[in-house]
C-alpha atoms as an extended CHARMM CRD file, in Angstrom:
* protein
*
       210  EXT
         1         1  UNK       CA             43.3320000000       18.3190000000        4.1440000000  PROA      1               0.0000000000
         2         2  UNK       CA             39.9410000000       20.2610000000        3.8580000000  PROA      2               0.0000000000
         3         3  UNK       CA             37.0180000000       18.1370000000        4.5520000000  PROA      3               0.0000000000
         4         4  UNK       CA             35.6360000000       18.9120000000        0.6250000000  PROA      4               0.0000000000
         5         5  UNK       CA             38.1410000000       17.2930000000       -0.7430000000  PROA      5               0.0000000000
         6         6  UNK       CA             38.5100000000       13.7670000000        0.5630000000  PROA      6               0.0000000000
         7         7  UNK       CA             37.6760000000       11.3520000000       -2.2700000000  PROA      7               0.0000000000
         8         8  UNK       CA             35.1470000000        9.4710000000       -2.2790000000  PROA      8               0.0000000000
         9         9  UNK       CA             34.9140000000        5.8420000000       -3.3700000000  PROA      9               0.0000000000
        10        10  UNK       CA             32.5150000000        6.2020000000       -6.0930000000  PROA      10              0.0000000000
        11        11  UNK       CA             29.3000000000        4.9110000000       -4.1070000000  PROA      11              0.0000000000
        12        12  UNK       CA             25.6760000000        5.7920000000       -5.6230000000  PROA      12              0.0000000000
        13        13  UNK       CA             23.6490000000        8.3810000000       -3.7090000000  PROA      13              0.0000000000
        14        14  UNK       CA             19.9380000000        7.7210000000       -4.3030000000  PROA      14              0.0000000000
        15        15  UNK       CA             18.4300000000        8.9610000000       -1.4130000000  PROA      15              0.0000000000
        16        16  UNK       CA             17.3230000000        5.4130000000        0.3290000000  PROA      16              0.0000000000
        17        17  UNK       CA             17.3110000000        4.9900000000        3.8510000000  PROA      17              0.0000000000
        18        18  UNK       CA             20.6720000000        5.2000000000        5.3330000000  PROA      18              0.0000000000
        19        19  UNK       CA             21.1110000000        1.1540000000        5.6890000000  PROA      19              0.0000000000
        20        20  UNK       CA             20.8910000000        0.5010000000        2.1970000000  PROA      20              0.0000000000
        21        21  UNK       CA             22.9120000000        3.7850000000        1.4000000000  PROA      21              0.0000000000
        22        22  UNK       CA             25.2280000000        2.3790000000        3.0600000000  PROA      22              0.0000000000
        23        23  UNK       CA             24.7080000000       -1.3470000000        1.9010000000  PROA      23              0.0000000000
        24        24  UNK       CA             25.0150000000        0.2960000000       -1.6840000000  PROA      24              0.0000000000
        25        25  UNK       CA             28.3450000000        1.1970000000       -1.0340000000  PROA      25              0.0000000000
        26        26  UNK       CA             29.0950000000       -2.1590000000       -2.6090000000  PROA      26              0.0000000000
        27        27  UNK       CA             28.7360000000       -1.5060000000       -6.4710000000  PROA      27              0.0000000000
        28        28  UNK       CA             28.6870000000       -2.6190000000       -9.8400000000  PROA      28              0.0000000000
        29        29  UNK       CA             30.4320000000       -0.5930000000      -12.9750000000  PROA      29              0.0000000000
        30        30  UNK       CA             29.8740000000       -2.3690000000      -16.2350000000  PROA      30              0.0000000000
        31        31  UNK       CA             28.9430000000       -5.6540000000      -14.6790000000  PROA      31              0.0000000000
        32        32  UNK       CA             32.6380000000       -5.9300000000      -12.1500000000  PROA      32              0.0000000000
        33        33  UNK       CA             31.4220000000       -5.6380000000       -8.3950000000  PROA      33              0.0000000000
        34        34  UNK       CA             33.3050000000       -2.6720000000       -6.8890000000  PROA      34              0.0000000000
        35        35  UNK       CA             34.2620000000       -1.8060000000       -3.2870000000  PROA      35              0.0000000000
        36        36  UNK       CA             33.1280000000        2.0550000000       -2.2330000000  PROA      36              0.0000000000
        37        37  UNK       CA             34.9450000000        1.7370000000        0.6190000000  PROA      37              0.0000000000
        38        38  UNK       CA             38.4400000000        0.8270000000        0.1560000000  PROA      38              0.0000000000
        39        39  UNK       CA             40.2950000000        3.1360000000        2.1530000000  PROA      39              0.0000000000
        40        40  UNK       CA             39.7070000000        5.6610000000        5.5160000000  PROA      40              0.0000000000
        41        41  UNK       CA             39.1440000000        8.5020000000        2.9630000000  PROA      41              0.0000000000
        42        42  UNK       CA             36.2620000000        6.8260000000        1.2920000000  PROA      42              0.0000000000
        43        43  UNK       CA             34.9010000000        6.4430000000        4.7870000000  PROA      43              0.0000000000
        44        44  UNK       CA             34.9020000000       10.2750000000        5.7860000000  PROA      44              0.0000000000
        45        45  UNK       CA             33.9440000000       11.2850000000        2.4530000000  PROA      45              0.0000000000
        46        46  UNK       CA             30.7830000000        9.0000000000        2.7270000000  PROA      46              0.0000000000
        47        47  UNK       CA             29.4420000000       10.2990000000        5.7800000000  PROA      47              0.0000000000
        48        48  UNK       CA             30.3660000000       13.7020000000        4.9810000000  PROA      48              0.0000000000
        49        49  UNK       CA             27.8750000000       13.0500000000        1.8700000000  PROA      49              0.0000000000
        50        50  UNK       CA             25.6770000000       11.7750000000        4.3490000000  PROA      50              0.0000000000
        51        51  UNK       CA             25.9710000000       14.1200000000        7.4410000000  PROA      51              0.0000000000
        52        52  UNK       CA             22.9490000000       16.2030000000        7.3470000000  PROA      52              0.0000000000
        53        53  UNK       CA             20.6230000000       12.7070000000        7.6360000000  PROA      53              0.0000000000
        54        54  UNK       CA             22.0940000000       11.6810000000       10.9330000000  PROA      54              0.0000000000
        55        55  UNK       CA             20.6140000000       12.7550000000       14.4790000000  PROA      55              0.0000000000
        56        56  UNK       CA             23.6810000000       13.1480000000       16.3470000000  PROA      56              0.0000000000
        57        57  UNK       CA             25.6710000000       16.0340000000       14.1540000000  PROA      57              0.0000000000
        58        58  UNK       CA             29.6250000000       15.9270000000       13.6210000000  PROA      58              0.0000000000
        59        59  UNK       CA             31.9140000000       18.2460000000       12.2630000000  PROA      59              0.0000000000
        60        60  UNK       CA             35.3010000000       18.5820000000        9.9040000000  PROA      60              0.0000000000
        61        61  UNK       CA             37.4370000000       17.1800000000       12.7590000000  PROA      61              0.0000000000
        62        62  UNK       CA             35.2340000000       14.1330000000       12.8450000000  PROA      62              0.0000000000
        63        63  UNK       CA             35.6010000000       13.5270000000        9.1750000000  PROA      63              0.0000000000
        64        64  UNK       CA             39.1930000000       14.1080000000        9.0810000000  PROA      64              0.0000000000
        65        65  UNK       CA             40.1390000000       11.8260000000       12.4700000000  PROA      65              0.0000000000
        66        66  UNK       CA             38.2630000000        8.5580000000       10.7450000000  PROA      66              0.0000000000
        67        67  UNK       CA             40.7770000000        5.4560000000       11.6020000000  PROA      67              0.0000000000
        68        68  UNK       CA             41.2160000000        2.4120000000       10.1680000000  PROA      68              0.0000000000
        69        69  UNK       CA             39.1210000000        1.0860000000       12.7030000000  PROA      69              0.0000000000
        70        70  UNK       CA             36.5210000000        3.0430000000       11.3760000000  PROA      70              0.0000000000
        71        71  UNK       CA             37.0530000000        1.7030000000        7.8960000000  PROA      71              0.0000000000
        72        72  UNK       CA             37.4690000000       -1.8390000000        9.3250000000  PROA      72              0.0000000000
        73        73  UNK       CA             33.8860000000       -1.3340000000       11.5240000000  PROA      73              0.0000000000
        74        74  UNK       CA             32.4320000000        0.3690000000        8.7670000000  PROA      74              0.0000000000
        75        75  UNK       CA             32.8360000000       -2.0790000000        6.0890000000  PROA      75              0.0000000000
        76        76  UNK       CA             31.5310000000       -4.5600000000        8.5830000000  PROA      76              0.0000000000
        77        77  UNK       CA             28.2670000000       -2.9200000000        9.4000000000  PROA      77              0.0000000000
        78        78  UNK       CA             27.7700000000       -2.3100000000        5.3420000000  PROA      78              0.0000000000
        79        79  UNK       CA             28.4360000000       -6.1640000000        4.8830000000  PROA      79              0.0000000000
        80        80  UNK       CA             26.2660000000       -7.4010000000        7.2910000000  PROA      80              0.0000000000
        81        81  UNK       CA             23.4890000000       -4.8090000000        6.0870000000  PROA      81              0.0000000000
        82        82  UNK       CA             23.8180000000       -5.9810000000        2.7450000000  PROA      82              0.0000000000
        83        83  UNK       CA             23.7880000000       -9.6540000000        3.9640000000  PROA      83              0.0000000000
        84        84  UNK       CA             20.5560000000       -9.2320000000        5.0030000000  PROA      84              0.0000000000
        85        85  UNK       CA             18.7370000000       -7.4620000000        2.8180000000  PROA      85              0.0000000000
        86        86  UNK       CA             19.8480000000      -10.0810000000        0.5430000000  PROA      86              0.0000000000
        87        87  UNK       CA             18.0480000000      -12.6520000000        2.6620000000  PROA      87              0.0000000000
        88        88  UNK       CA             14.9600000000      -10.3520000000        2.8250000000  PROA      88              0.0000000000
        89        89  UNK       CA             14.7460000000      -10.0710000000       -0.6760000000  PROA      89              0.0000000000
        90        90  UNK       CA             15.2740000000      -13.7230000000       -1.3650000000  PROA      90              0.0000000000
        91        91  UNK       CA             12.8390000000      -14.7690000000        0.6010000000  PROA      91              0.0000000000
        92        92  UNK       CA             10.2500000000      -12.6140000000       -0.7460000000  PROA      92              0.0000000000
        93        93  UNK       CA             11.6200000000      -13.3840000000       -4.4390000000  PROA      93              0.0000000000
        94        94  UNK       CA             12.9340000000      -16.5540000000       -4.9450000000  PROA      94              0.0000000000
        95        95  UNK       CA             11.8620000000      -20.0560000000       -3.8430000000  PROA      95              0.0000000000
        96        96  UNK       CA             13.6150000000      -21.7710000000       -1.0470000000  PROA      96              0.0000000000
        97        97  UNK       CA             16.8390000000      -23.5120000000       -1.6690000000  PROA      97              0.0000000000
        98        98  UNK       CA             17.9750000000      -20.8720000000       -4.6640000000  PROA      98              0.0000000000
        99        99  UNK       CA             21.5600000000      -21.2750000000       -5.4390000000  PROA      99              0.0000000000
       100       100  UNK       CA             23.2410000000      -18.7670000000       -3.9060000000  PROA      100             0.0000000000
       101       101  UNK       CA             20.8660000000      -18.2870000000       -1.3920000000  PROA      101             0.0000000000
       102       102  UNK       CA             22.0510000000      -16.3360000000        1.8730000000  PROA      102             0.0000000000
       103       103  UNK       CA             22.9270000000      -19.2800000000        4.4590000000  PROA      103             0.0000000000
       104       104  UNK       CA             21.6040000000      -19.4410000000        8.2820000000  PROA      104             0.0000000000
       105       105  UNK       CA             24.9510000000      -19.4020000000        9.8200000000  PROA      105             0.0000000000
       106       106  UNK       CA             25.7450000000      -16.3090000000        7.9170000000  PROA      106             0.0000000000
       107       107  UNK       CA             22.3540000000      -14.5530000000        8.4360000000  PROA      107             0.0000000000
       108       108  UNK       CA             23.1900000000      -15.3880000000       12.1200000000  PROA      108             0.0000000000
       109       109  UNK       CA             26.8210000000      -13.8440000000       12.0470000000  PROA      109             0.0000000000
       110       110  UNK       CA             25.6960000000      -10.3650000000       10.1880000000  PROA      110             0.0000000000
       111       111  UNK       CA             22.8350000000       -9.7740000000       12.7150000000  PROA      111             0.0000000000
       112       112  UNK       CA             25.2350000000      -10.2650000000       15.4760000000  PROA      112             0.0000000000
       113       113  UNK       CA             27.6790000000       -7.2870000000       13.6910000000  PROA      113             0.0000000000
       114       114  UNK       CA             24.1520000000       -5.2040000000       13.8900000000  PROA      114             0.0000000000
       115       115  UNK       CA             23.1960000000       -5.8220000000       17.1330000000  PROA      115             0.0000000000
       116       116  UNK       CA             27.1530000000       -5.3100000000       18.4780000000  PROA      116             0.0000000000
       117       117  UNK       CA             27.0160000000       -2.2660000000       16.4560000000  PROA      117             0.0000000000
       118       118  UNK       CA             23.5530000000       -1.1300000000       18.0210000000  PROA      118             0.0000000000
       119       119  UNK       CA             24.7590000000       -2.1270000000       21.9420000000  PROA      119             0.0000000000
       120       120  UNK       CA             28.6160000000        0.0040000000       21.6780000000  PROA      120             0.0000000000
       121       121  UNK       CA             26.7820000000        3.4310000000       21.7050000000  PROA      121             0.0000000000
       122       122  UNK       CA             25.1510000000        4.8150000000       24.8610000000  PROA      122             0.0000000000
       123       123  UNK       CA             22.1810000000        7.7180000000       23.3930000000  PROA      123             0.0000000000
       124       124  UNK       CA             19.9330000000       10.2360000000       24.7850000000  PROA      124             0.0000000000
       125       125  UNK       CA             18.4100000000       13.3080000000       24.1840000000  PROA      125             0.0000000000
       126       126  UNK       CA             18.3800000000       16.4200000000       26.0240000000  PROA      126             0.0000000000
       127       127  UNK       CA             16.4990000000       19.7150000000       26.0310000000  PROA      127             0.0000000000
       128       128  UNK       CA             17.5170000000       22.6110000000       24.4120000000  PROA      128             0.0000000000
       129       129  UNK       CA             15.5350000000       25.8790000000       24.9730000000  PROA      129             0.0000000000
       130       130  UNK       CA             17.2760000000       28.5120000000       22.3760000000  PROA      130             0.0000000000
       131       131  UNK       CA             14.6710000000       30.0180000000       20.3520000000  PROA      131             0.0000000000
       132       132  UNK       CA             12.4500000000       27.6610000000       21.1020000000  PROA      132             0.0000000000
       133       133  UNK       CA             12.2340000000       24.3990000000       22.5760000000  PROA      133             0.0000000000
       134       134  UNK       CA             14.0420000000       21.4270000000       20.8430000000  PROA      134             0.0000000000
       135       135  UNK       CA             15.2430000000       17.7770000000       21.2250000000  PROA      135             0.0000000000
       136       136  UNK       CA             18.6430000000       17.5140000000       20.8260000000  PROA      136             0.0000000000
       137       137  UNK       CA             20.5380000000       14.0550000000       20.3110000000  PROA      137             0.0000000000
       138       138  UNK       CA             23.3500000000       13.1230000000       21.9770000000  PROA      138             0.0000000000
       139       139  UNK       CA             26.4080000000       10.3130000000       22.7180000000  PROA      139             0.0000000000
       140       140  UNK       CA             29.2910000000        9.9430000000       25.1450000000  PROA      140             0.0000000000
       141       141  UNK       CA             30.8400000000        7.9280000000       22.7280000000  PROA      141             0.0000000000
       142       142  UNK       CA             33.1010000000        9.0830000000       19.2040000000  PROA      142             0.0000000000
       143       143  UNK       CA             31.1620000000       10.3350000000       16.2280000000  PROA      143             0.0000000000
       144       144  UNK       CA             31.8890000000        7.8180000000       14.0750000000  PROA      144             0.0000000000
       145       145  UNK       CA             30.9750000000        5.2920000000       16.0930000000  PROA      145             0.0000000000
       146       146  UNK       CA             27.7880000000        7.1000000000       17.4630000000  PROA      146             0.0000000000
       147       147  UNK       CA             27.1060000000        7.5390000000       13.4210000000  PROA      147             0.0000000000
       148       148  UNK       CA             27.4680000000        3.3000000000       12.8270000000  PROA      148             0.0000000000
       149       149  UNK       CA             25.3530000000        3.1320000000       15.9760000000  PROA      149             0.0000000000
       150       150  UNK       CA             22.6320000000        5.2080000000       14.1910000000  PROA      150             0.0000000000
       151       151  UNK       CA             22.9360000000        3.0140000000       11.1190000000  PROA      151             0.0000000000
       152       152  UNK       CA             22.7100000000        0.0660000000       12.9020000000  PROA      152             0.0000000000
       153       153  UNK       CA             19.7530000000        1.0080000000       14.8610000000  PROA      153             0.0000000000
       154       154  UNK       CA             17.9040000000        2.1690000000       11.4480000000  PROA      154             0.0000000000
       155       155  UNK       CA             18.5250000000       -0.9720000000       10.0060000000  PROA      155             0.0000000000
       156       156  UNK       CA             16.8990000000       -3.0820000000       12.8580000000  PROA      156             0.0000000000
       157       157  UNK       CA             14.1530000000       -0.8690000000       12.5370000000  PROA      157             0.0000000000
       158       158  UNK       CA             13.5080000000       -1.2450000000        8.5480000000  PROA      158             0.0000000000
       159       159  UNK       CA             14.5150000000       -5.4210000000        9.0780000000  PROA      159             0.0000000000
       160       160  UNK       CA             12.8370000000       -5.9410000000       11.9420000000  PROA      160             0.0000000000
       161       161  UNK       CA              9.3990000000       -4.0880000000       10.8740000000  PROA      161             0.0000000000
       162       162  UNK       CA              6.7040000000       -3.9580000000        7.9050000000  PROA      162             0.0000000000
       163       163  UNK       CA              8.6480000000       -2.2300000000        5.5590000000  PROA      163             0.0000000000
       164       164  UNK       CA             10.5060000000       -5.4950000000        4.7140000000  PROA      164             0.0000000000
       165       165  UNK       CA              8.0900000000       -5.9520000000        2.7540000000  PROA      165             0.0000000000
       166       166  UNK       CA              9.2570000000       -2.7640000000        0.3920000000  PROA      166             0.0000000000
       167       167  UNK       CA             13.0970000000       -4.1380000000       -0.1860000000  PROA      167             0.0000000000
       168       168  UNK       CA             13.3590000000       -4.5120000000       -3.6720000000  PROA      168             0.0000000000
       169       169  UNK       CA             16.7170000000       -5.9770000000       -5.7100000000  PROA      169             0.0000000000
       170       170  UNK       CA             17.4050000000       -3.7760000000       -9.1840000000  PROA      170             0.0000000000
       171       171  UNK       CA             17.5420000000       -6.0490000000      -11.8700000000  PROA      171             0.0000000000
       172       172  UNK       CA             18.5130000000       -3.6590000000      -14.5650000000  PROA      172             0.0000000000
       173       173  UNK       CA             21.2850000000       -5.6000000000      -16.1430000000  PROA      173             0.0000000000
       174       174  UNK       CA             24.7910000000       -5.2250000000      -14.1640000000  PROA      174             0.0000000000
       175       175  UNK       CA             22.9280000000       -3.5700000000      -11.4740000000  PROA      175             0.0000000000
       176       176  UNK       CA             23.5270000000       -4.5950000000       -7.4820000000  PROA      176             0.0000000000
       177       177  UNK       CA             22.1720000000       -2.1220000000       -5.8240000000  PROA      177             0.0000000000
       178       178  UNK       CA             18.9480000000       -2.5880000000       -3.8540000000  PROA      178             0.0000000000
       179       179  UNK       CA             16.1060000000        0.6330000000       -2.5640000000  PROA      179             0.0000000000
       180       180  UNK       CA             13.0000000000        0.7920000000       -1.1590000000  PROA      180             0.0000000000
       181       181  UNK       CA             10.3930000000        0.4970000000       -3.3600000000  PROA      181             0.0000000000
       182       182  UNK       CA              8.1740000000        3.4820000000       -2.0790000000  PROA      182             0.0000000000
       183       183  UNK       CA              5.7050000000        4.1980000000       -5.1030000000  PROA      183             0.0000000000
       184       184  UNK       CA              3.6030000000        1.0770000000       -6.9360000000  PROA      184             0.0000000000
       185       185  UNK       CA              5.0850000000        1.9930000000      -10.0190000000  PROA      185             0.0000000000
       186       186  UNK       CA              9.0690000000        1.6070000000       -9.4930000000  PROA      186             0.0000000000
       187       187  UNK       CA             10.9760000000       -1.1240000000      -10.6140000000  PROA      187             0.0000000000
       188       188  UNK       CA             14.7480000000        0.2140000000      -10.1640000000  PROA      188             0.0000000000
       189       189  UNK       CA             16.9130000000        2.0360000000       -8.0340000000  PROA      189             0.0000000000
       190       190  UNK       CA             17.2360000000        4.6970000000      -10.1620000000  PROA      190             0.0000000000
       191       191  UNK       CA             16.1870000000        6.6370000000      -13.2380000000  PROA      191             0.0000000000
       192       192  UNK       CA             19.2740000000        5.1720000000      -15.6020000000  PROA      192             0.0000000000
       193       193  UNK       CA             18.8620000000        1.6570000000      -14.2940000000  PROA      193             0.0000000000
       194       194  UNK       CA             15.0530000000        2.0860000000      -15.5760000000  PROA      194             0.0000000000
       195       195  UNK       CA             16.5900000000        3.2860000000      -19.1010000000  PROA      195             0.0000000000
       196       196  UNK       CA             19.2860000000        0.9030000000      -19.4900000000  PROA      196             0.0000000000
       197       197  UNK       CA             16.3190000000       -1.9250000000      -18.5000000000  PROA      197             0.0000000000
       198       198  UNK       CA             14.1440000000       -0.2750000000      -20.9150000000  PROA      198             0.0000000000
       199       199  UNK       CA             17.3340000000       -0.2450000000      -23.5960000000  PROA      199             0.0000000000
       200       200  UNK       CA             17.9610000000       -3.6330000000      -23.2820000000  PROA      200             0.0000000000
       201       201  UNK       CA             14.3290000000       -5.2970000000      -23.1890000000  PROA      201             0.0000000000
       202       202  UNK       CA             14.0580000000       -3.2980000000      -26.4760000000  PROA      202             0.0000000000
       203       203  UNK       CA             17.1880000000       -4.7540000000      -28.3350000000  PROA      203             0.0000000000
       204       204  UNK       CA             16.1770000000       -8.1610000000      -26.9200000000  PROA      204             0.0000000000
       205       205  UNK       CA             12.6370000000       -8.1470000000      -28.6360000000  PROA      205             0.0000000000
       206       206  UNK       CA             14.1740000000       -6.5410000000      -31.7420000000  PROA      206             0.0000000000
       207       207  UNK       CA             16.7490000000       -9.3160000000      -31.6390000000  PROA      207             0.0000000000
       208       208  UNK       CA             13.7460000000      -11.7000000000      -31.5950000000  PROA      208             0.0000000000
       209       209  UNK       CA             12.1640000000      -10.6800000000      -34.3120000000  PROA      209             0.0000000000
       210       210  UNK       CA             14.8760000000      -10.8590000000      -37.1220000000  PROA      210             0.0000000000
């Protein structure tokens, strides 16, 4: 099979950082919460979307030797990245004790997946002097895994520092998808959530006033 034509799983690509890319692969289509990553194809095809963001670069064979492990590991990492941007937006959002609320013990269990995630990988970076001189990352350990690693490490970093602070939920109406809100002005992960927000606000007051 050629690399361009693995299927996808029907995740959004907006852009955000790769941890909530990838904690986005959990979706909603009219209002039913949908799995992006189902099977090993929807795996390859997501980090082939996503292949030019990452510092250590892998290739076709790569992409078409993803195992189930991979899908297992994978969905792990994106569940335990979703987890807790859950909890960060929670606590920012709602008061304590909100139904529903993420729960220490599993707060505790989806930063150990990150952290295991994080540890597997050993990283450096060399020196390359072609046309110029360039930093050039590098693993000992498979791509995909190296890739997860990167992921991982990302996601410590945007948890762990101020921009926390920027994790915003979408609450156009079916919407489950989370971003980084990086202007004043933005309210929703993307464009159509802003119009279907916009719809229904505007057939709610219209409602209203019959």
């Amino acid at each position: 099979m050629r690399v361009e034509r693995l299927e996808g799983g029907g995740a959004p690509m907006l852009g955000e950082p790769l941890p909530i890319e990838l904690a986005n692969a959990s979706y909603a289509v009219r209002g039913t919460l949908v799995d992006g990553l189902q099977r090993v194809e929807h795996v390859a095809a997501w980090f082939r979307d996503q292949r030019d963001r990452f510092a250590v670069p892998f290739d076709d064979r790569d992409l078409l030797s993803v195992t189930a492990e991979d899908l297992a590991a994978t969905r792990a990492l994106r569940d335990a990245v979703r987890t807790l941007i859950k909890a960060a937006v929670q606590r920012a959002e709602m008061p304590p004790g909100t139904t529903g609320a993420v729960g220490v013990a599993e707060t505790a269990a989806a930063v150990e997946v990150i952290n295991r995630q994080v540890r597997v990988v050993p990283r450096w970076r060399e020196l390359s002097w072609g046309e110029g001189p360039q930093a050039l990352a590098r693993s000992s350990a498979d791509l995909m895994a190296t890739a997860r690693a990167e992921i991982a490490q990302q996601a410590v970093d945007l948890l762990g520092g101020s921009d926390i602070a920027l994790l915003k939920a979408c609450h156009a109406p079916g919407c489950v998808l989370y971003f980084l809100k990086d202007h004043p002005r933005r309210e929703w992960c993307s464009a159509a959530c802003g119009n279907r927000a916009r719809a229904a606000r505007h057939y709610k007051n219209v409602k209203q006033t019959r």
